[in-house]
Coordinates of C-alpha atoms in Angstrom, one line a residue:
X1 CA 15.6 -22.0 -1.5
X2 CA 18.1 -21.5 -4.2
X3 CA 18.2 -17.7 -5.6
X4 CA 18.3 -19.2 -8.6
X5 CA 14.6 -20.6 -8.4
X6 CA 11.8 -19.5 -8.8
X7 CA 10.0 -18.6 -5.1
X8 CA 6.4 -19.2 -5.3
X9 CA 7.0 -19.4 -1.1
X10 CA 5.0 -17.3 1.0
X11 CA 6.2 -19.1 4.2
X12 CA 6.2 -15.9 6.9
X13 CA 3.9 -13.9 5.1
X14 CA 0.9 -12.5 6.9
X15 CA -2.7 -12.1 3.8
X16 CA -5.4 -9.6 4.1
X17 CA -8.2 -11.5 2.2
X18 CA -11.5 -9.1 2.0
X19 CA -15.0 -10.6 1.6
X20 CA -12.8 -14.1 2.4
X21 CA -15.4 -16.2 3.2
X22 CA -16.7 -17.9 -0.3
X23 CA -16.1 -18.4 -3.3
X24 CA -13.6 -16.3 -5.3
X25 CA -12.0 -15.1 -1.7
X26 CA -12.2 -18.3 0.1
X27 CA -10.2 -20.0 -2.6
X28 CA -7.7 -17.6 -2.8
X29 CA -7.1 -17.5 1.0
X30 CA -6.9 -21.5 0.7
X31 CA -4.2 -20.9 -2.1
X32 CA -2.2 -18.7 -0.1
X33 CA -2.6 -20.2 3.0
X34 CA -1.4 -23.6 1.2
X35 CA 1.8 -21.4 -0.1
X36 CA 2.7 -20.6 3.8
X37 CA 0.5 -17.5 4.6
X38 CA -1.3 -16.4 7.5
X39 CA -4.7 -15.9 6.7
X40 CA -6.6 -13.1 8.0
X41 CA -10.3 -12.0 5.9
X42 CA -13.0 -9.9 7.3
X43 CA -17.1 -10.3 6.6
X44 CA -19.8 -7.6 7.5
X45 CA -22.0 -9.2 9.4
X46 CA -22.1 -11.9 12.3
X47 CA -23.6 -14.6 10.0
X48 CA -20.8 -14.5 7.9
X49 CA -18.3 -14.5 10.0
X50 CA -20.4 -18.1 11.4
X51 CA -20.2 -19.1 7.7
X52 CA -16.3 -18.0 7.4
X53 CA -15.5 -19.7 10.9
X54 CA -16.8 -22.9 10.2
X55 CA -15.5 -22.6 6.2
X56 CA -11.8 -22.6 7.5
X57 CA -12.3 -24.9 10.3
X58 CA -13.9 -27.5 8.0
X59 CA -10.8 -26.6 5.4
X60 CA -8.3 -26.9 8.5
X61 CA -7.0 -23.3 8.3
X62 CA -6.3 -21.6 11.5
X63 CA -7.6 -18.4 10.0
X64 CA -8.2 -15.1 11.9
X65 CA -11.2 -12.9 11.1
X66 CA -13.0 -9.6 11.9
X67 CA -16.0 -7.9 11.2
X68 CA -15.3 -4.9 8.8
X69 CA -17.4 -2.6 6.8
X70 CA -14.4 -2.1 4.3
X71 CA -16.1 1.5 3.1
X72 CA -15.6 2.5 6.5
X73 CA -12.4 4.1 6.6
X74 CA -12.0 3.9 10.3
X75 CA -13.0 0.9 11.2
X76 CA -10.6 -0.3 8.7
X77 CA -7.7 1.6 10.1
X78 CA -8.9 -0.3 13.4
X79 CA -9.0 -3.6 11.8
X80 CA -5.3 -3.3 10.2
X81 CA -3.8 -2.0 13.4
X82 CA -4.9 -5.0 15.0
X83 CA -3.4 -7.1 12.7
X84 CA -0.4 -5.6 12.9
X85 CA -0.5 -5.3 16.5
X86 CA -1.8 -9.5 16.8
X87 CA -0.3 -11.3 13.6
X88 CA 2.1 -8.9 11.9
X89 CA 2.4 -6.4 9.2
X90 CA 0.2 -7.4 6.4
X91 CA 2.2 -8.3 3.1
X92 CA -0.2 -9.6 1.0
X93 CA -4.0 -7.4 0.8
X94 CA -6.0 -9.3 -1.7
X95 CA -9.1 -6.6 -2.3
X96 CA -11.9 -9.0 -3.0
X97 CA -15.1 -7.9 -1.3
X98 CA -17.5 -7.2 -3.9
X99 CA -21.5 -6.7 -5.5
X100 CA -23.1 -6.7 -8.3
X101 CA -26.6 -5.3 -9.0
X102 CA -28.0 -6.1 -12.0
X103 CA -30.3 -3.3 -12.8
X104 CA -30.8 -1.5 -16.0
X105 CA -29.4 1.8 -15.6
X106 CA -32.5 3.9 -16.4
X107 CA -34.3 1.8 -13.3
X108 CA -31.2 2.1 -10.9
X109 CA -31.7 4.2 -7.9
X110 CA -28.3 6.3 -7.3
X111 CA -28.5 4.5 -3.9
X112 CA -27.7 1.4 -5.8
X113 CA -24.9 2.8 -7.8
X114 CA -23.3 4.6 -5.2
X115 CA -23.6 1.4 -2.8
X116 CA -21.8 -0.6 -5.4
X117 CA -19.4 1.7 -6.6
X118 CA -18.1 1.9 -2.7
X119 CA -17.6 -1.3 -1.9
X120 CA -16.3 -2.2 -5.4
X121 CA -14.0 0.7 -5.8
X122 CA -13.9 3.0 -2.9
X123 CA -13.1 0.0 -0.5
X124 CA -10.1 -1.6 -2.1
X125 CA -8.8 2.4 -1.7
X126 CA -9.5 2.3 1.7
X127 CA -7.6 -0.9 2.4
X128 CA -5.0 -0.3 0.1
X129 CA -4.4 3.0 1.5
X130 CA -4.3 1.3 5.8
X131 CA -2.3 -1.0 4.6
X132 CA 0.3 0.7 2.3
X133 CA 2.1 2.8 5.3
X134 CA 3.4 -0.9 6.9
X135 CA 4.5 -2.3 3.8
X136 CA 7.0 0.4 3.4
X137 CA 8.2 0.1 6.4
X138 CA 8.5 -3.5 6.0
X139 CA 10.2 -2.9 2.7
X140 CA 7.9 -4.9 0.5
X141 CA 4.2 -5.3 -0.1
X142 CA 1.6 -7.1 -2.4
X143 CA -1.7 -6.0 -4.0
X144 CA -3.9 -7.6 -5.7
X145 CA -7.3 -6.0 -6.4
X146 CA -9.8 -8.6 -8.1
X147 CA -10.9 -6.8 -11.1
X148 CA -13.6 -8.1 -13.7
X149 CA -13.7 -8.7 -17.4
X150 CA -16.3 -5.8 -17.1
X151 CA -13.0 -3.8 -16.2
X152 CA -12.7 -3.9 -19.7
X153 CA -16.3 -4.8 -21.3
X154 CA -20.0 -3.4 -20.9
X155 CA -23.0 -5.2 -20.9
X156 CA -26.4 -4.8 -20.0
X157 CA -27.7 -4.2 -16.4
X158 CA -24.4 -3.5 -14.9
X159 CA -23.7 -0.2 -15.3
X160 CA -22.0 0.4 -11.9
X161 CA -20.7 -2.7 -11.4
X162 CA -18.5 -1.8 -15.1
X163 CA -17.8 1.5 -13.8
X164 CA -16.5 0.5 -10.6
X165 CA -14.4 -2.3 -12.1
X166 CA -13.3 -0.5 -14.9
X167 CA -12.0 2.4 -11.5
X168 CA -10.3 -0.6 -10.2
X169 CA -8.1 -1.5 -13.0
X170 CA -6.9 2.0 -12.8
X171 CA -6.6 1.7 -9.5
X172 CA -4.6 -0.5 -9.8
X173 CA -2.5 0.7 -12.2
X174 CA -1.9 4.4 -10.7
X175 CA -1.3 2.0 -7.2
X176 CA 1.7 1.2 -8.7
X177 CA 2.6 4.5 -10.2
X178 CA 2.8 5.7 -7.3
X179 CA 4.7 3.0 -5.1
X180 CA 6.3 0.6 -7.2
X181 CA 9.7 2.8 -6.2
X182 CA 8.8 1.1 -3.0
X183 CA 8.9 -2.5 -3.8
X184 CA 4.7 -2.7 -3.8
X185 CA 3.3 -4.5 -6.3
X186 CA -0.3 -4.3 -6.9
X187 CA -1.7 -6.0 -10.1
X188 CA -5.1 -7.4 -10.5
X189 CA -6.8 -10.9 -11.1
X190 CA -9.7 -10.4 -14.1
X191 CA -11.8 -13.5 -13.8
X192 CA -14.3 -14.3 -16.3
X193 CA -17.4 -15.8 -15.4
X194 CA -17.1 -17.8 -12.6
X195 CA -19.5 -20.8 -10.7
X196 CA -20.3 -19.3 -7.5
X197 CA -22.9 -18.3 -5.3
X198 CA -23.7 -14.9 -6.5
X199 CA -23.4 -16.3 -10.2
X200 CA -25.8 -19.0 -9.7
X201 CA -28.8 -17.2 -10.9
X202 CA -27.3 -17.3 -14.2
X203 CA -26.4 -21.2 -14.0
X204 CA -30.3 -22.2 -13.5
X205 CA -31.7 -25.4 -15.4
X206 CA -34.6 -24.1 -16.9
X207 CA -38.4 -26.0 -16.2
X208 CA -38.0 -27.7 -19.2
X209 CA -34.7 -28.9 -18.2
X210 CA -32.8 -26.5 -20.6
X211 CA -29.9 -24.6 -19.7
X212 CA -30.1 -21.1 -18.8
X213 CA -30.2 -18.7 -21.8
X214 CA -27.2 -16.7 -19.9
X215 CA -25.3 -20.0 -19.5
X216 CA -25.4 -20.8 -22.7
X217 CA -24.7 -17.8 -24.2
X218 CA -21.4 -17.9 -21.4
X219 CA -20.3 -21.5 -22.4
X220 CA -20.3 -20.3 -26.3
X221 CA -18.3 -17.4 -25.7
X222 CA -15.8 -19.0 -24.1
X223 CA -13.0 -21.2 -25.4
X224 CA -12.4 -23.4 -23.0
X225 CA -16.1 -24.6 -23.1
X226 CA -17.1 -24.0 -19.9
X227 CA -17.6 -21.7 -16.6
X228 CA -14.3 -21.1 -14.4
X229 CA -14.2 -22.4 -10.9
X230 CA -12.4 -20.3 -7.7
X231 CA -9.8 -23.0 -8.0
X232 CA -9.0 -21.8 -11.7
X233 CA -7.7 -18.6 -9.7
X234 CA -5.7 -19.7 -6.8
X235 CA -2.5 -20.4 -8.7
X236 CA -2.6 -16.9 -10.4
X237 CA -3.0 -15.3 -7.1
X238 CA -0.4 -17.2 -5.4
X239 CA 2.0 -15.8 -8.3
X240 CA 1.0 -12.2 -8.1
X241 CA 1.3 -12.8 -4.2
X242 CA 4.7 -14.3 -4.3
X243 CA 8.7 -13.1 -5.2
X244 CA 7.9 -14.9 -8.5
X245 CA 5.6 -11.7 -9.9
X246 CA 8.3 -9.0 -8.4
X247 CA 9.0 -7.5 -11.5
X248 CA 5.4 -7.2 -12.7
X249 CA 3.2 -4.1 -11.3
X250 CA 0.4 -2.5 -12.5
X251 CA -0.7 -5.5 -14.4
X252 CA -4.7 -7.1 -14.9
X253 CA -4.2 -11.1 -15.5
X254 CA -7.6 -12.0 -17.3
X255 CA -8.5 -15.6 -15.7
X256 CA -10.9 -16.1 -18.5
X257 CA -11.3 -19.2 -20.2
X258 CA -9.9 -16.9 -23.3
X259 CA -13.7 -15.2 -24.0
X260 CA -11.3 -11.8 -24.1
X261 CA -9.6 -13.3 -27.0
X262 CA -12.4 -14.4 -28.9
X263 CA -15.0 -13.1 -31.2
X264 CA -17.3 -16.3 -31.2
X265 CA -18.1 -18.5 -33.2
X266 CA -20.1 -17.9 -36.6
X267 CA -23.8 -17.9 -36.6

């Protein structure tokens, strides 16, 4: 490709996706993977790793994956040192695996918050951190921690999930404090509210054939008039993932609809 073009190329490149099975993570691994990447995800348990294997075959992606708990730190270290060992030093680690509990805060059990708080937070640490040493050797590297509009906003019944996401985004930030002098990038993706299976609850028609209150409170807050899709995030990620965003670090890119920018409407 010309040097004076932009390279949105990822041809070579070798993708951690976590949680890469569904939704948000599934279509980013689809986006990268149709940039040129080698995909590589991990799931925590066998039926998801059934769901993932058949999702990437049916998608035509010859995808690699392994069964992780990413807030185990050394099965982690395992699972990167046999990527780099089988497919190659990881460039791209998109930190997606994620919960949400909605609870309100004086009815969560510290269980809860702790449990999310890990894999929200303390996980994209841990595979930021295996995956960090390789990339400096290699001379480049790629982060990109999916972050949350809660990394900026509260709202009722998600305390930890807030706190975790609001963690990330600094994360995120002191990620590339610390190693932008190494040619590491790590930004973040904020999506806003997005169709997908853990967000269906909130998309239910009602028995009277009304929308959910929640969905129609979403849909009015939201510019563009509607819920995101996973597909609304694939071409951010394969610019944060790509020579095109190697100048930008330490960055969150709200994939919003534009309810950020907006008060609502008037009552």
């Amino acid at each position: 490709m010309n040097k004076d073009m932009v390279n949105f190329s990822l041809e070579g490149k070798v993708a951690l996706v976590t949680g890469g099975v569904y939704g948000i993570g599934f279509a980013i691994a689809k986006a990268l993977h149709q940039a040129g990447a080698r995909i590589v995800y991990n799931c925590h348990t066998q039926k998801s790793m059934e769901t993932g294997i058949a999702n990437y075959k049916d998608a035509g992606i010859d995808a690699k994956g392994y069964l992780c708990d990413v807030t185990d730190e050394d099965a982690v270290k395992a699972m990167v040192a046999d990527i780099e060992a089988t497919v190659g030093t990881i460039d791209i680690l998109v930190n997606n695996a994620g919960i949400i509990k909605r609870i309100p805060m004086e009815e969560m059990a510290v269980e809860d918050f702790r449990q999310v708080v890990d894999i929200d937070l303390v996980a994209p640490f841990i595979c930021a951190k295996a995956v960090i040493p390789g990339m400096i050797r290699k001379g480049h590297g790629k982060i990109i921690n999916i972050c949350s509009m809660m990394s900026e906003l509260g709202r009722e019944t998600v305390s930890a999930y807030a706190a975790a996401k609001g963690g990330l985004k600094m994360l995120t930030r002191n990620i590339c404090s610390e190693y932008g002098a190494a040619n590491i990038q790590c930004n973040g993706i904020g999506p806003g509210y997005i169709a997908t299976p853990q967000t269906a609850p909130l998309r239910e028609i009602q028995p009277d054939g009304s929308l959910h209150p929640f969905d129609k409170f979403i849909i009015a807050k939201t510019p563009a008039g509607r819920w995101g899709t996973p597909e609304d995030l694939m071409g951010p990620a394969v610019f944060l993932a790509s020579d095109a965003s190697d100048f930008v670090n330490g960055q969150i890119l709200y994939v919003d609809g534009g309810i950020l920018a907006y008060i609502g409407k008037q009552p």
